[in-house]
Amino acid sequence: FFSSPSEVTEDDGNDDCGGRLAVLVHNAGQYVGITSENSDGLEAGKTLSFGDGSLVDEEGRTNFDTMHYYQRMYGEAFVDLCERSLLRMGNSQNGGGGSIVGISSPGVCAHYYGPDWSYSMPGAGKSLMEYSMRIYAAKVADRGINVNIIIPGVTKTKAWSRLAKKRGLDDERQMMEALVE
């Protein structure tokens, strides 16, 4: 378990793998105003979306702060973790290889879910992660490194319950139906 990307490349010599990393799981999850009250100074509870004018402030300037927050967390942090982890994974020819797993969300890039306007900002960040995963998968396969995205769907958690409540839904079934519509 690494609490920060910089820890991925630290080698204190106290492991049984010779400093080799076998698995990286990126499981960041944050939905400002749903899973937290406030993050990085962002206004909780205000849903921002593309195409409805909510990104434009009173002076007519587009405010990218929330979008950049999610892109840093899901996209940039993921790429940072992957790049640092790949240094420690080696390749299958020298006993290395490994797995990189990213956890995403329904309605981001998966073709069987329609776009969810209320998830525009987190979804934009997750789509950066998902697209990057496709590139990593192609580039590191010959090193014996598997790269996959998992989209677990609706799983009853406190965060999903808060999201369902905010959307006026009572249970996971209703939530899943709303995502697929």
XYZ file of N, CA, C and O in Angstrom:
724
model
N 0.846 -1.183 0.000
C 0.000 0.000 0.000
C 0.884 1.236 0.000
O 1.810 1.344 0.794
N 0.613 2.145 -0.903
C 1.357 3.386 -0.981
C 0.404 4.527 -0.710
O -0.670 4.598 -1.292
N 0.783 5.423 0.168
C -0.089 6.544 0.482
C 0.181 7.737 -0.418
O -0.604 8.662 -0.454
N 1.275 7.720 -1.159
C 1.553 8.804 -2.091
C 2.367 8.258 -3.253
O 3.075 7.266 -3.111
N 2.263 8.906 -4.436
C 3.003 8.415 -5.596
C 4.507 8.338 -5.366
O 5.171 7.450 -5.894
N 5.084 9.206 -4.547
C 6.528 9.179 -4.342
C 6.986 7.898 -3.661
O 8.125 7.465 -3.830
N 6.117 7.244 -2.878
C 6.489 6.025 -2.178
C 6.705 4.851 -3.121
O 7.359 3.884 -2.772
N 6.148 4.932 -4.335
C 6.264 3.821 -5.269
C 7.718 3.566 -5.636
O 8.128 2.433 -5.831
N 8.529 4.610 -5.726
C 9.921 4.427 -6.140
C 10.895 4.338 -4.986
O 12.070 4.122 -5.196
N 10.421 4.490 -3.750
C 11.309 4.338 -2.607
C 11.593 2.856 -2.383
O 10.705 2.025 -2.442
N 12.849 2.516 -2.153
C 13.218 1.126 -1.919
C 13.999 1.057 -0.614
O 15.154 1.453 -0.553
N 13.339 0.574 0.422
C 14.027 0.488 1.710
C 14.702 -0.881 1.892
O 15.327 -1.144 2.910
N 14.558 -1.770 0.892
C 15.211 -3.075 0.956
C 14.550 -4.050 1.905
O 15.054 -5.143 2.124
N 13.407 -3.700 2.483
C 12.752 -4.559 3.473
C 11.568 -5.320 2.894
O 10.558 -5.481 3.538
N 11.688 -5.790 1.648
C 10.607 -6.593 1.107
C 11.178 -7.909 0.592
O 12.384 -8.102 0.496
N 10.296 -8.836 0.282
C 10.731 -10.135 -0.205
C 10.774 -10.198 -1.724
O 10.966 -11.263 -2.287
N 10.571 -9.074 -2.386
C 10.491 -9.057 -3.845
C 11.726 -8.428 -4.474
O 11.728 -8.144 -5.664
N 12.736 -8.137 -3.703
C 13.924 -7.511 -4.250
C 13.654 -6.117 -4.794
O 14.292 -5.678 -5.733
N 12.688 -5.437 -4.220
C 12.352 -4.092 -4.690
C 11.393 -4.073 -5.857
O 11.047 -3.017 -6.362
N 10.952 -5.236 -6.316
C 10.051 -5.324 -7.460
C 8.604 -5.132 -7.012
O 8.183 -5.645 -5.993
N 7.865 -4.392 -7.802
C 6.435 -4.195 -7.566
C 5.674 -5.110 -8.512
O 5.962 -5.155 -9.710
N 4.714 -5.856 -7.991
C 3.963 -6.804 -8.821
C 2.606 -6.259 -9.254
O 2.151 -6.551 -10.357
N 1.944 -5.471 -8.401
C 0.582 -5.026 -8.705
C 0.393 -3.577 -8.291
O 0.809 -3.180 -7.193
N -0.234 -2.816 -9.157
C -0.660 -1.450 -8.850
C -2.166 -1.393 -9.040
O -2.676 -1.800 -10.089
N -2.888 -0.921 -8.031
C -4.335 -0.701 -8.146
C -4.610 0.769 -7.874
O -4.270 1.279 -6.807
N -5.193 1.437 -8.843
C -5.594 2.842 -8.687
C -7.085 2.841 -8.385
O -7.908 2.527 -9.242
N -7.437 3.173 -7.150
C -8.828 3.111 -6.720
C -9.267 4.445 -6.128
O -9.939 4.498 -5.113
N -8.853 5.526 -6.755
C -9.250 6.839 -6.260
C -10.745 7.005 -6.453
O -11.307 6.613 -7.469
N -11.394 7.582 -5.482
C -12.821 7.832 -5.590
C -13.185 9.089 -4.842
O -12.992 9.169 -3.636
N -13.677 10.049 -5.572
C -14.040 11.319 -4.958
C -15.112 11.961 -5.819
O -15.003 11.976 -7.030
N -16.129 12.432 -5.188
C -17.200 13.138 -5.883
C -17.538 14.304 -4.974
O -18.268 14.156 -3.997
N -16.963 15.465 -5.283
C -17.100 16.636 -4.426
C -18.579 16.916 -4.175
O -19.376 16.997 -5.111
N -18.921 17.049 -2.903
C -20.298 17.300 -2.517
C -21.104 16.032 -2.289
O -22.206 16.088 -1.772
N -20.565 14.876 -2.702
C -21.244 13.599 -2.494
C -20.431 12.750 -1.525
O -20.900 12.348 -0.481
N -19.190 12.459 -1.889
C -18.351 11.637 -1.017
C -17.553 12.491 -0.046
O -16.866 11.966 0.811
N -17.630 13.799 -0.206
C -16.938 14.712 0.701
C -17.689 16.029 0.725
O -18.462 16.336 -0.173
N -17.449 16.798 1.741
C -18.074 18.113 1.831
C -17.317 19.157 1.027
O -17.884 20.042 0.446
N -16.013 19.057 1.025
C -15.205 20.034 0.319
C -13.844 19.421 0.028
O -13.307 18.678 0.823
N -13.303 19.739 -1.106
C -12.000 19.226 -1.495
C -11.243 20.310 -2.238
O -11.749 20.865 -3.207
N -10.049 20.585 -1.752
C -9.150 21.514 -2.440
C -9.811 22.876 -2.690
O -9.590 23.501 -3.718
N -10.676 23.298 -1.755
C -11.314 24.599 -1.883
C -12.473 24.655 -2.867
O -12.993 25.725 -3.171
N -12.912 23.512 -3.389
C -14.012 23.501 -4.349
C -15.344 23.612 -3.624
O -15.504 23.132 -2.512
N -16.296 24.221 -4.288
C -17.616 24.408 -3.706
C -18.396 23.099 -3.736
O -18.653 22.536 -4.798
N -18.741 22.597 -2.569
C -19.500 21.352 -2.476
C -20.957 21.598 -2.831
O -21.508 22.653 -2.552
N -21.559 20.619 -3.455
C -22.979 20.680 -3.736
C -23.361 21.319 -5.049
O -24.480 21.191 -5.500
N -22.457 22.012 -5.698
C -22.763 22.642 -6.979
C -22.385 21.671 -8.093
O -21.218 21.324 -8.269
N -23.374 21.216 -8.859
C -23.114 20.292 -9.952
C -22.727 21.086 -11.187
O -23.474 21.944 -11.645
N -21.546 20.788 -11.703
C -21.057 21.439 -12.915
C -21.122 20.455 -14.064
O -20.877 19.266 -13.890
N -21.448 20.965 -15.240
C -21.567 20.093 -16.391
C -21.152 20.839 -17.647
O -21.065 22.057 -17.659
N -20.915 20.088 -18.681
C -20.603 20.678 -19.978
C -21.893 21.101 -20.676
O -22.898 20.405 -20.620
N -21.857 22.245 -21.318
C -22.940 22.669 -22.190
C -24.117 23.360 -21.547
O -25.059 23.735 -22.249
N -24.122 23.543 -20.227
C -25.276 24.186 -19.592
C -24.942 25.559 -19.010
O -25.772 26.168 -18.342
N -23.714 26.032 -19.225
C -23.315 27.340 -18.719
C -22.802 27.348 -17.298
O -22.364 28.388 -16.806
N -22.829 26.210 -16.611
C -22.435 26.176 -15.201
C -20.932 26.368 -14.996
O -20.501 26.662 -13.881
N -20.129 26.222 -16.034
C -18.682 26.412 -15.917
C -18.257 27.878 -16.090
O -17.099 28.213 -15.881
N -19.199 28.717 -16.473
C -18.884 30.127 -16.737
C -19.269 30.965 -15.522
O -20.369 30.851 -14.991
N -18.318 31.816 -15.073
C -18.584 32.654 -13.902
C -19.307 33.943 -14.287
O -19.625 34.167 -15.466
N -19.554 34.797 -13.298
C -20.318 36.035 -13.506
C -19.646 36.980 -14.496
O -20.299 37.772 -15.158
N -18.309 36.897 -14.608
C -17.578 37.764 -15.534
C -17.463 37.157 -16.929
O -16.813 37.731 -17.799
N -18.058 36.000 -17.139
C -18.030 35.367 -18.445
C -16.792 34.514 -18.706
O -16.561 34.101 -19.837
N -16.018 34.223 -17.666
C -14.821 33.380 -17.817
C -15.168 31.932 -17.467
O -15.899 31.680 -16.525
N -14.601 31.017 -18.230
C -14.795 29.603 -17.941
C -13.879 29.215 -16.795
O -12.682 29.455 -16.834
N -14.469 28.623 -15.754
C -13.717 28.196 -14.584
C -13.450 26.692 -14.698
O -14.373 25.881 -14.640
N -12.178 26.356 -14.852
C -11.775 24.957 -15.020
C -11.302 24.307 -13.729
O -10.815 23.179 -13.753
N -11.425 24.962 -12.584
C -10.869 24.445 -11.333
C -11.370 23.042 -10.991
O -10.587 22.156 -10.650
N -12.668 22.837 -11.056
C -13.225 21.527 -10.699
C -12.802 20.467 -11.702
O -12.397 19.361 -11.323
N -12.848 20.789 -12.985
C -12.425 19.830 -13.998
C -10.953 19.464 -13.809
O -10.586 18.286 -13.857
N -10.114 20.454 -13.554
C -8.689 20.181 -13.349
C -8.454 19.345 -12.086
O -7.559 18.497 -12.059
N -9.255 19.578 -11.051
C -9.145 18.781 -9.821
C -9.316 17.297 -10.139
O -8.511 16.457 -9.739
N -10.373 16.959 -10.868
C -10.633 15.561 -11.210
C -9.597 15.017 -12.192
O -9.218 13.853 -12.119
N -9.136 15.845 -13.111
C -8.108 15.378 -14.039
C -6.799 15.097 -13.310
O -6.098 14.146 -13.649
N -6.472 15.918 -12.301
C -5.267 15.652 -11.514
C -5.408 14.351 -10.725
O -4.489 13.537 -10.677
N -6.583 14.140 -10.110
C -6.767 12.968 -9.258
C -6.851 11.685 -10.081
O -6.191 10.700 -9.762
N -7.676 11.682 -11.114
C -7.883 10.454 -11.871
C -6.882 10.287 -13.011
O -6.404 9.187 -13.252
N -6.580 11.333 -13.721
C -5.687 11.231 -14.865
C -4.225 11.355 -14.507
O -3.443 10.417 -14.679
N -3.840 12.505 -13.989
C -2.424 12.760 -13.710
C -1.875 11.854 -12.613
O -0.760 11.330 -12.743
N -2.615 11.664 -11.537
C -2.130 10.784 -10.465
C -1.987 9.356 -10.974
O -1.020 8.661 -10.635
N -2.923 8.926 -11.805
C -2.845 7.577 -12.369
C -1.589 7.425 -13.232
O -0.840 6.458 -13.097
N -1.350 8.387 -14.123
C -0.175 8.321 -14.989
C 1.101 8.350 -14.143
O 2.042 7.584 -14.391
N 1.134 9.199 -13.139
C 2.292 9.272 -12.251
C 2.545 7.922 -11.584
O 3.670 7.405 -11.576
N 1.494 7.323 -11.035
C 1.632 6.014 -10.393
C 2.099 4.944 -11.379
O 2.961 4.124 -11.063
N 1.536 4.958 -12.581
C 1.933 3.968 -13.589
C 3.395 4.126 -13.976
O 4.149 3.142 -14.010
N 3.803 5.333 -14.281
C 5.187 5.558 -14.705
C 6.169 5.119 -13.626
O 7.161 4.444 -13.904
N 5.895 5.468 -12.378
C 6.790 5.090 -11.284
C 6.737 3.581 -11.021
O 7.756 2.959 -10.720
N 5.553 3.011 -11.131
C 5.408 1.568 -10.895
C 6.093 0.751 -11.972
O 6.702 -0.289 -11.680
N 6.000 1.188 -13.208
C 6.629 0.439 -14.298
C 8.134 0.318 -14.109
O 8.737 -0.676 -14.524
N 8.733 1.305 -13.459
C 10.165 1.230 -13.162
C 10.479 0.054 -12.241
O 11.568 -0.520 -12.298
N 9.528 -0.305 -11.391
C 9.728 -1.370 -10.399
C 9.200 -2.730 -10.862
O 9.416 -3.729 -10.191
N 8.468 -2.763 -11.975
C 7.869 -4.024 -12.417
C 8.799 -4.862 -13.287
O 8.640 -6.073 -13.354
N 9.734 -4.250 -13.963
C 10.625 -5.023 -14.822
C 9.879 -5.607 -16.002
O 8.916 -5.029 -16.500
N 10.312 -6.793 -16.442
C 9.610 -7.475 -17.523
C 9.667 -8.975 -17.297
O 10.433 -9.462 -16.471
N 8.856 -9.700 -18.045
C 8.734 -11.138 -17.806
C 10.026 -11.887 -18.122
O 10.267 -12.960 -17.577
N 10.897 -11.331 -18.975
C 12.151 -11.992 -19.306
C 13.133 -12.004 -18.126
O 13.994 -12.866 -18.038
N 13.007 -11.051 -17.199
C 13.919 -11.022 -16.047
C 13.186 -11.288 -14.732
O 13.618 -10.834 -13.684
N 12.101 -12.046 -14.820
C 11.362 -12.403 -13.606
C 10.387 -11.345 -13.157
O 9.803 -11.453 -12.084
N 10.192 -10.327 -13.977
C 9.283 -9.242 -13.620
C 7.903 -9.466 -14.201
O 7.388 -10.574 -14.228
N 7.337 -8.396 -14.697
C 5.961 -8.419 -15.157
C 5.064 -7.969 -14.021
O 5.535 -7.530 -12.971
N 3.782 -8.027 -14.229
C 2.860 -7.632 -13.174
C 1.519 -7.213 -13.718
O 1.164 -7.532 -14.850
N 0.807 -6.473 -12.905
C -0.544 -6.025 -13.266
C -0.768 -4.596 -12.811
O -0.345 -4.201 -11.724
N -1.457 -3.855 -13.667
C -1.929 -2.512 -13.332
C -3.441 -2.553 -13.484
O -3.963 -2.968 -14.520
N -4.137 -2.136 -12.427
C -5.596 -2.165 -12.422
C -6.103 -0.774 -12.057
O -5.650 -0.175 -11.086
N -7.031 -0.285 -12.841
C -7.681 0.986 -12.537
C -9.158 0.738 -12.291
O -9.796 -0.014 -13.029
N -9.685 1.344 -11.259
C -11.112 1.221 -10.959
C -11.802 2.467 -11.506
O -11.418 3.588 -11.172
N -12.802 2.257 -12.341
C -13.512 3.390 -12.923
C -14.975 3.355 -12.499
O -15.318 2.707 -11.515
N -15.803 4.041 -13.236
C -17.211 4.186 -12.857
C -18.123 3.967 -14.054
O -17.743 4.276 -15.182
N -19.338 3.495 -13.807
C -20.298 3.384 -14.896
C -20.559 4.755 -15.512
O -20.566 5.762 -14.827
N -20.742 4.770 -16.816
C -21.120 6.012 -17.485
C -19.965 6.886 -17.899
O -20.161 8.013 -18.325
N -18.739 6.388 -17.806
C -17.609 7.212 -18.222
C -17.341 6.940 -19.692
O -17.767 7.691 -20.551
N -16.632 5.882 -20.012
C -16.334 5.563 -21.407
C -17.012 4.279 -21.867
O -17.017 3.983 -23.043
N -17.532 3.504 -20.938
C -18.150 2.234 -21.306
C -19.324 2.491 -22.257
O -20.168 3.340 -22.007
N -19.368 1.756 -23.344
C -20.372 2.003 -24.382
C -21.795 1.636 -23.965
O -22.748 2.113 -24.542
N -21.976 0.815 -22.957
C -23.316 0.387 -22.586
C -23.998 1.318 -21.596
O -25.126 1.076 -21.197
N -23.340 2.364 -21.177
C -23.973 3.368 -20.328
C -24.025 4.670 -21.105
O -23.063 5.041 -21.774
N -25.121 5.376 -20.991
C -25.203 6.686 -21.624
C -24.460 7.721 -20.805
O -24.125 7.494 -19.642
N -24.164 8.866 -21.412
C -23.478 9.921 -20.656
C -24.360 10.444 -19.526
O -25.571 10.575 -19.679
N -23.747 10.728 -18.414
C -24.456 11.234 -17.237
C -24.004 12.670 -17.007
O -22.897 12.906 -16.530
N -24.821 13.632 -17.365
C -24.432 15.042 -17.279
C -24.036 15.451 -15.873
O -23.182 16.296 -15.674
N -24.636 14.834 -14.862
C -24.311 15.222 -13.492
C -22.949 14.679 -13.044
O -22.442 15.060 -12.002
N -22.369 13.799 -13.843
C -21.064 13.218 -13.546
C -19.985 13.772 -14.490
O -18.926 13.200 -14.654
N -20.267 14.913 -15.117
C -19.362 15.481 -16.112
C -17.944 15.690 -15.606
O -16.981 15.313 -16.270
N -17.795 16.302 -14.457
C -16.445 16.614 -13.973
C -15.682 15.356 -13.545
O -14.580 15.122 -14.029
N -16.237 14.507 -12.662
C -15.507 13.271 -12.344
C -15.315 12.398 -13.591
O -14.262 11.799 -13.781
N -16.328 12.340 -14.440
C -16.249 11.519 -15.649
C -15.152 11.964 -16.599
O -14.487 11.136 -17.230
N -14.944 13.272 -16.714
C -13.875 13.781 -17.576
C -12.516 13.308 -17.062
O -11.647 12.919 -17.843
N -12.333 13.318 -15.747
C -11.074 12.830 -15.172
C -10.911 11.332 -15.348
O -9.837 10.835 -15.694
N -11.990 10.578 -15.119
C -11.928 9.117 -15.263
C -11.693 8.729 -16.727
O -11.024 7.737 -17.012
N -12.246 9.499 -17.675
C -12.026 9.159 -19.083
C -10.555 9.318 -19.448
O -10.025 8.549 -20.251
N -9.878 10.284 -18.841
C -8.439 10.436 -19.045
C -7.701 9.193 -18.534
O -6.803 8.668 -19.205
N -8.119 8.695 -17.383
C -7.514 7.481 -16.839
C -7.803 6.288 -17.752
O -6.899 5.508 -18.075
N -9.040 6.137 -18.192
C -9.407 4.995 -19.020
C -8.652 4.999 -20.348
O -8.176 3.960 -20.811
N -8.545 6.157 -20.970
C -7.827 6.223 -22.248
C -6.346 5.919 -22.043
O -5.745 5.179 -22.818
N -5.763 6.465 -20.984
C -4.352 6.193 -20.680
C -4.129 4.699 -20.486
O -3.109 4.149 -20.920
N -5.073 4.031 -19.839
C -4.967 2.585 -19.610
C -4.843 1.839 -20.935
O -4.084 0.877 -21.035
N -5.583 2.259 -21.933
C -5.531 1.585 -23.228
C -4.139 1.715 -23.843
O -3.618 0.763 -24.434
N -3.536 2.884 -23.691
C -2.185 3.099 -24.223
C -1.187 2.246 -23.443
O -0.338 1.563 -24.041
N -1.278 2.281 -22.105
C -0.376 1.462 -21.286
C -0.513 -0.015 -21.644
O 0.491 -0.729 -21.748
N -1.734 -0.490 -21.815
C -1.954 -1.909 -22.136
C -1.207 -2.294 -23.406
O -0.545 -3.344 -23.460
N -1.279 -1.467 -24.413
C -0.607 -1.760 -25.681
C 0.911 -1.680 -25.542
O 1.639 -2.495 -26.112
N 1.399 -0.725 -24.773
C 2.853 -0.494 -24.685
C 3.585 -1.476 -23.786
O 4.766 -1.732 -24.017
N 2.944 -2.013 -22.756
C 3.684 -2.849 -21.797
C 3.308 -4.327 -21.848
O 3.850 -5.123 -21.081
N 2.444 -4.705 -22.765
C 2.042 -6.116 -22.863
C 3.244 -7.025 -23.115
O 3.347 -8.107 -22.523
N 4.183 -6.595 -23.956
C 5.337 -7.432 -24.261
C 6.292 -7.582 -23.073
O 7.180 -8.430 -23.091
N 6.095 -6.798 -22.030
C 6.886 -6.943 -20.804
C 6.214 -7.893 -19.818
O 6.697 -8.081 -18.700
N 5.081 -8.462 -20.191
C 4.363 -9.357 -19.299
C 3.568 -8.608 -18.246
O 3.291 -9.143 -17.170
N 3.173 -7.375 -18.563
C 2.396 -6.564 -17.629
C 0.980 -6.433 -18.177
O 0.773 -5.963 -19.294
N 0.006 -6.882 -17.392
C -1.408 -6.769 -17.748
C -1.938 -5.437 -17.257
O -1.654 -5.039 -16.122
N -2.725 -4.776 -18.074
C -3.304 -3.484 -17.718
C -4.802 -3.558 -17.992
O -5.211 -3.848 -19.120
N -5.608 -3.325 -16.957
C -7.057 -3.457 -17.094
C -7.799 -2.400 -16.296
O -7.332 -1.947 -15.256
N -8.979 -2.065 -16.811
C -9.929 -1.200 -16.103
C -11.050 -2.098 -15.588
O -11.532 -2.966 -16.311
N -11.452 -1.872 -14.362
C -12.605 -2.568 -13.796
C -13.680 -1.522 -13.521
O -13.408 -0.485 -12.915
N -14.879 -1.807 -14.002
C -16.025 -0.943 -13.726
C -17.006 -1.777 -12.916
O -17.779 -2.553 -13.466
N -16.925 -1.652 -11.583
C -17.702 -2.558 -10.735
C -19.207 -2.331 -10.762
O -19.953 -3.172 -10.290
N -19.663 -1.232 -11.303
C -21.095 -0.965 -11.287
C -21.523 -0.422 -9.943
O -20.715 0.042 -9.143
N -22.789 -0.478 -9.691
C -23.330 0.066 -8.453
C -23.084 -0.925 -7.319
O -23.487 -2.075 -7.393
N -22.388 -0.465 -6.332
C -22.113 -1.241 -5.129
C -22.572 -0.402 -3.950
O -22.212 0.773 -3.858
N -23.377 -0.981 -3.095
C -23.929 -0.199 -2.002
C -22.819 0.222 -1.036
O -22.215 -0.591 -0.356
N -22.557 1.514 -1.036
C -21.606 2.129 -0.116
C -22.256 3.403 0.413
O -23.304 3.827 -0.084
N -21.632 4.023 1.376
C -22.157 5.300 1.876
C -22.177 6.340 0.760
O -23.120 7.119 0.644
N -21.130 6.344 -0.069
C -21.059 7.315 -1.159
C -22.206 7.111 -2.155
O -22.864 8.070 -2.567
N -22.459 5.850 -2.560
C -23.558 5.583 -3.488
C -24.900 5.940 -2.844
O -25.802 6.444 -3.506
N -25.056 5.677 -1.575
C -26.308 6.016 -0.895
C -26.536 7.525 -0.903
O -27.655 7.996 -1.127
N -25.472 8.301 -0.651
C -25.602 9.765 -0.698
C -25.931 10.248 -2.104
O -26.741 11.151 -2.286
N -25.307 9.623 -3.114
C -25.583 10.001 -4.495
C -27.026 9.668 -4.872
O -27.722 10.483 -5.481
N -27.486 8.479 -4.493
C -28.872 8.088 -4.781
C -29.849 9.057 -4.119
O -30.819 9.500 -4.731
N -29.581 9.402 -2.867
C -30.446 10.329 -2.142
C -30.483 11.693 -2.829
O -31.550 12.283 -3.002
N -29.312 12.175 -3.256
C -29.248 13.473 -3.934
C -30.069 13.454 -5.222
O -30.666 14.447 -5.604
N -30.092 12.302 -5.884
C -30.839 12.178 -7.149
C -32.283 11.736 -6.936
O -32.996 11.500 -7.905
N -32.707 11.587 -5.680
C -34.084 11.210 -5.389
C -34.392 9.753 -5.654
O -35.538 9.393 -5.911
N -33.394 8.897 -5.559
C -33.575 7.470 -5.795
C -33.485 6.730 -4.468
O -32.776 7.143 -3.563
N -34.202 5.617 -4.369
C -34.292 4.895 -3.109
C -33.295 3.753 -2.946
O -32.907 3.424 -1.841
N -32.905 3.100 -4.036
C -32.056 1.923 -3.885
C -31.103 1.754 -5.061
O -31.137 2.514 -6.026
N -30.251 0.708 -4.987
C -29.258 0.462 -6.023
C -29.903 0.145 -7.371
O -29.382 0.519 -8.410
N -31.020 -0.577 -7.354
C -31.687 -0.935 -8.601
C -32.104 0.323 -9.346
O -31.866 0.463 -10.539
N -32.715 1.261 -8.630
C -33.110 2.519 -9.254
C -31.899 3.280 -9.762
O -31.930 3.908 -10.818
N -30.804 3.221 -8.990
C -29.582 3.899 -9.397
C -29.051 3.303 -10.686
O -28.688 4.027 -11.615
N -29.000 1.969 -10.789
C -28.514 1.321 -11.981
C -29.416 1.623 -13.174
O -28.928 1.914 -14.273
N -30.714 1.605 -12.974
C -31.631 1.931 -14.063
C -31.419 3.354 -14.548
O -31.455 3.628 -15.742
N -31.173 4.286 -13.626
C -30.924 5.679 -13.999
C -29.632 5.807 -14.788
O -29.546 6.610 -15.727
N -28.615 5.000 -14.462
C -27.343 5.052 -15.176
C -27.483 4.530 -16.591
O -26.858 5.030 -17.521
N -28.294 3.489 -16.792
C -28.422 2.851 -18.095
C -29.312 3.646 -19.038
O -29.149 3.596 -20.236
N -30.237 4.422 -18.494
C -31.156 5.193 -19.340
C -30.444 6.182 -20.208
O -29.474 6.759 -19.938
